[in-house]
Amino acid sequence: MNRLGRKDDETLIEMASASDGGEVNGPLFENISNTDSEHPGNSEIDRQHQSKDSIFFRDGVRQIDFVLSYVDDPNKEGEKKVERRREFENNLEKAGLELETEDKKESENGKTYFVKVHAPWEVLTTYAEVLNIKVPIKENDITCAVENPLDCMTRPFRLPENVMHPEPDYFTAPFSKEKQELYLIHDEHTFFSPSVRNRIVYYILSRCPYGTEEGKKKFGLKRLLNNGTYTAAYPLHDCQYWKKSNDPKCDNERYTLYREWARFFQFYKEQPLDLIRKYYGERIGIYFAWLGFYTEMLFFAAVVGFVCFLYGAFTMNENMSSQEICDTNIGGDIIMCPLCDRKCDYWRLNSTCESSQYSHLFDNVATLFFAIFMGIWVTLFLEFWKRRQARLKYEWDLVDFEEEQQQLQLRPEYEAKCTQKRKNPVTQELEVFKRKTVNDYGKLSLLYFGILFWISLIIASMIAVIVYRLAVYAAFASFMENAQTPTPIRRLLTPQLATSVTASFLNFVIIMILNFLYERIAIWITDMEIPRTHLEYENRLTMKMFLFQFVNYYSSCFYVAFFKGKFAGYPGFYTYMFNTWRNEECDPAGCLIELTTQLTIIMAGKQIWGNVQEAVLPWIWNWWGRRRAGSSPENLYSRWEHDHDLQTFGPLGLFYEYLEMVIQFGFITLFVASFPLAPLLALMNNILEIRVDSWKLTTQFRRPVAAKAHSIGIWQEILNGMAILSVVTNAFIVAFTSDMIPRLVYYYAYYTDPNSPMSGYINSSLSIFQTSDFSDANKPEQSTEHYDTCRYRDYRYPPDHERKYTHTMQFWHILAAKMAFIIIMEHVVFIVKFFIAWMIPDVPSEVKAKIKREKYLTQKILHEYELNKLRQKLCESRTYASMEKEVIASEGRVELAEVM
């Protein structure tokens, strides 16, 4: 079934070899006859007689695989750009690609040229073998699993079968030009999918040379885009997203994706992962598979978290601590020490009644259960994702996919810097490499110093927010104590809570500003490092960005959870930051409600701002572009112009999506003990996130270049690390941030009333201070009443004790209980986590069986194919030998007859 022997299918490379006999310029580029015009294939046509909503060349046969656009540059650089384009396009033709240029007169704005690129069959087959692309050899005959009787319950959530599985399932094998008869090639034009075609073309474009400048060889489309030689480069969408194409050869996959996937009202439906993979490639497909699976698993965490929240709500009125605080005979009689120096007055404990009741929503026994549950949930999520990922690897022909074949290809930027060659110890072939010099090490030292500087800047900004909290705390305290302050405000807001809310908003603004700046710095630093491969580039950038974001987003939460109120001192002997600002104290009900507030504001604010950035801003830019193009009739607004006016989904587009979700994963795991509703917020956000991402990708962005990926990459290791860290942080939050351990110690060891063990806890948790011991720097300036003693939150001996103001034995009992709790909880959760990870295999047994079966059948098919070819050759050789003997015998008979 050899398709290369027909004369009418002769490729440009073959024609060049036959007609020009030119030398081959490396394996990638071969000489070919071409015109001297800068715009090959340019011809004047009547716009009214051409279908502009087409993804084909003017002949209606050759498919447009890629589009390059540019405009005339009247500046001095214009001539250089013309020469670069001419050289670049000539080399593309030498590589076998076919070009067709649309003149600027035919564009809507009258300024933009469009160069359409088509890869003929010979080029596709050549690079399909180079890129080790798998193609079908036989329809899959492995029977599907038996239908589950409960599947009828999930029918409302399913999509039509032709959407979920747009192609039959095949056994596949890596493509080889010498074995084309083996593959199921029904039509050369549709054998390679558009995503495979644009991946092959982009591979050529990214390595095509365009000349020598300043003594250095220049190549690659990326450089030409950076220096303005081309303004854009992109593959085409197959149709408009809101209507089907009039071309019967169009699959209308974009329209199907929009109708069945990219609309919000489809939020309850499953995702058409096979169609996403076919249209956008495996890399984007694996992201949406992971995001969908993460959202499904969040449902269980959200349900449990919501039940824990309801438990706190239903038991709020039964909480003895808040009852005592709100009781006018208990909390109303307890006089608390001033919250700040000189400006603040004494205050009564029952003024914090409402905040103590709200803190019980999250600080209760269910908090401990939920912290342990989330430690196990994280393990189940990661282990079940490995199994889901293994299924996708089998279904998407990624089982034998090796990162070295696709991702470990040298980056063009690295190859351009290489001046030496060395022998690869594995392949024993020469390969280019860049030797490190003293200047390189000096440059790297400066770059890493820059990274440390930015992390230090984050820490400095966090300290600035802490200083803000300390500076405004006194102002809020004096305002809340003012008799003219409205009663509803005084009832709902304590000085601690008001400070925490405003500081959280300020911290969020600083986080967004630092993110904007550091993203560009991180990319610049990674570019300067010149990583050798695409995988190295992504991994280095990922680690830089994640470490920065980790410190940026979580530093304020760590401060509230583990530092605030722990080093405040006690009346008369307070500790000060920079000897100026008095350190903050926690609310009498604990710091957990403030951590909840901090977490809610940053998490919710980030999600809202992220959706605005991802959906609203691209829509505004595209709306403005459509508004400018609105003067042209739709039939004159070409397919390549439509896509040209869309936003660009850059090579780091998925990186930011993963980063956003991983930071959210940190919020719902690292600090979930303080906010059981965090998984519910994340679930609602992710339901929206899936549809926002799909909508913007389908309607607002150009079609990205397809890329392969068999996993989520380094993000898997980051998630594993955060899962382990979350056990530690939640154990410390329950022990040191919440009031659970002190209450349990009092309940079992220090209760005074056997009938009501928790009665008297508030009085026990507050120490006594003699106001005459205040120094002039701490004493209130204007006090409405005089008190001999005041209370403060700590476990210290009273002023009449021989060990005045030192820690009581109850303090040390509580501290020992906290440390014991941390050790026990960590070990229990870790043992359960590792046992679950050991019990659940990464690859399901049925998937292992299918992989072995497919390998066996594929090898059998290839073996039979080789045997048949060998038999054919043997038959041909035997036939030739017997014919030769007959000829010799015939000649002998003739000679003998002549002699006789």
PDB file of N, CA, C and O in Angstrom, residues 54-57 62-67 100 116-118 235-236 640:
ATOM      1  N   SER A  54     -12.732  29.454   5.309  1.00  0.00           N
ATOM      2  CA  SER A  54     -12.146  28.198   4.835  1.00  0.00           C
ATOM      3  C   SER A  54     -10.825  27.967   5.531  1.00  0.00           C
ATOM      4  O   SER A  54     -10.114  28.906   5.887  1.00  0.00           O
ATOM      5  N   ILE A  55     -10.490  26.721   5.741  1.00  0.00           N
ATOM      6  CA  ILE A  55      -9.209  26.359   6.336  1.00  0.00           C
ATOM      7  C   ILE A  55      -8.321  25.671   5.293  1.00  0.00           C
ATOM      8  O   ILE A  55      -7.437  24.888   5.639  1.00  0.00           O
ATOM      9  N   PHE A  56      -8.554  26.000   4.004  1.00  0.00           N
ATOM     10  CA  PHE A  56      -7.783  25.410   2.918  1.00  0.00           C
ATOM     11  C   PHE A  56      -7.137  26.505   2.077  1.00  0.00           C
ATOM     12  O   PHE A  56      -7.531  27.680   2.131  1.00  0.00           O
ATOM     13  N   PHE A  57      -6.138  26.102   1.307  1.00  0.00           N
ATOM     14  CA  PHE A  57      -5.553  27.002   0.323  1.00  0.00           C
ATOM     15  C   PHE A  57      -6.612  27.356  -0.720  1.00  0.00           C
ATOM     16  O   PHE A  57      -7.723  26.843  -0.721  1.00  0.00           O
ATOM     17  N   ARG A  62      -5.535  21.666  -0.309  1.00  0.00           N
ATOM     18  CA  ARG A  62      -4.454  21.658   0.670  1.00  0.00           C
ATOM     19  C   ARG A  62      -4.899  22.388   1.951  1.00  0.00           C
ATOM     20  O   ARG A  62      -5.306  23.545   1.896  1.00  0.00           O
ATOM     21  N   GLN A  63      -4.799  21.699   3.059  1.00  0.00           N
ATOM     22  CA  GLN A  63      -5.252  22.221   4.346  1.00  0.00           C
ATOM     23  C   GLN A  63      -4.237  23.191   4.913  1.00  0.00           C
ATOM     24  O   GLN A  63      -3.029  22.986   4.821  1.00  0.00           O
ATOM     25  N   ILE A  64      -4.729  24.284   5.547  1.00  0.00           N
ATOM     26  CA  ILE A  64      -3.851  25.246   6.209  1.00  0.00           C
ATOM     27  C   ILE A  64      -3.484  24.682   7.578  1.00  0.00           C
ATOM     28  O   ILE A  64      -4.338  24.519   8.442  1.00  0.00           O
ATOM     29  N   ASP A  65      -2.207  24.390   7.757  1.00  0.00           N
ATOM     30  CA  ASP A  65      -1.742  23.824   9.017  1.00  0.00           C
ATOM     31  C   ASP A  65      -1.209  24.880   9.969  1.00  0.00           C
ATOM     32  O   ASP A  65      -1.168  24.654  11.191  1.00  0.00           O
ATOM     33  N   PHE A  66      -0.791  26.018   9.443  1.00  0.00           N
ATOM     34  CA  PHE A  66      -0.239  27.081  10.282  1.00  0.00           C
ATOM     35  C   PHE A  66      -0.358  28.392   9.532  1.00  0.00           C
ATOM     36  O   PHE A  66      -0.413  28.401   8.293  1.00  0.00           O
ATOM     37  N   VAL A  67      -0.413  29.478  10.291  1.00  0.00           N
ATOM     38  CA  VAL A  67      -0.525  30.809   9.682  1.00  0.00           C
ATOM     39  C   VAL A  67       0.518  31.717  10.330  1.00  0.00           C
ATOM     40  O   VAL A  67       0.667  31.734  11.557  1.00  0.00           O
ATOM     41  N   GLU A 100       1.458  29.902   0.915  1.00  0.00           N
ATOM     42  CA  GLU A 100       0.568  30.731   0.099  1.00  0.00           C
ATOM     43  C   GLU A 100       0.309  32.014   0.881  1.00  0.00           C
ATOM     44  O   GLU A 100      -0.078  31.964   2.049  1.00  0.00           O
ATOM     45  N   LYS A 116       0.123  31.418   4.682  1.00  0.00           N
ATOM     46  CA  LYS A 116      -0.501  30.154   5.043  1.00  0.00           C
ATOM     47  C   LYS A 116       0.481  29.012   4.741  1.00  0.00           C
ATOM     48  O   LYS A 116       1.110  28.988   3.684  1.00  0.00           O
ATOM     49  N   VAL A 117       0.589  28.082   5.672  1.00  0.00           N
ATOM     50  CA  VAL A 117       1.572  26.997   5.587  1.00  0.00           C
ATOM     51  C   VAL A 117       0.836  25.666   5.520  1.00  0.00           C
ATOM     52  O   VAL A 117      -0.088  25.413   6.291  1.00  0.00           O
ATOM     53  N   HIS A 118       1.275  24.821   4.582  1.00  0.00           N
ATOM     54  CA  HIS A 118       0.700  23.478   4.423  1.00  0.00           C
ATOM     55  C   HIS A 118       1.822  22.452   4.408  1.00  0.00           C
ATOM     56  O   HIS A 118       2.851  22.643   3.746  1.00  0.00           O
ATOM     57  N   PRO A 235      -1.869  27.945  14.628  1.00  0.00           N
ATOM     58  CA  PRO A 235      -2.727  27.064  13.826  1.00  0.00           C
ATOM     59  C   PRO A 235      -4.165  27.580  13.862  1.00  0.00           C
ATOM     60  O   PRO A 235      -4.545  28.323  14.770  1.00  0.00           O
ATOM     61  N   LEU A 236      -4.959  27.173  12.899  1.00  0.00           N
ATOM     62  CA  LEU A 236      -6.334  27.673  12.777  1.00  0.00           C
ATOM     63  C   LEU A 236      -7.316  26.797  13.553  1.00  0.00           C
ATOM     64  O   LEU A 236      -7.164  25.578  13.624  1.00  0.00           O
ATOM     65  N   TRP A 640      -8.446  33.120   8.942  1.00  0.00           N
ATOM     66  CA  TRP A 640      -7.169  33.460   9.574  1.00  0.00           C
ATOM     67  C   TRP A 640      -7.209  34.842  10.235  1.00  0.00           C
ATOM     68  O   TRP A 640      -6.511  35.082  11.206  1.00  0.00           O
TER      69      TRP A 640
END
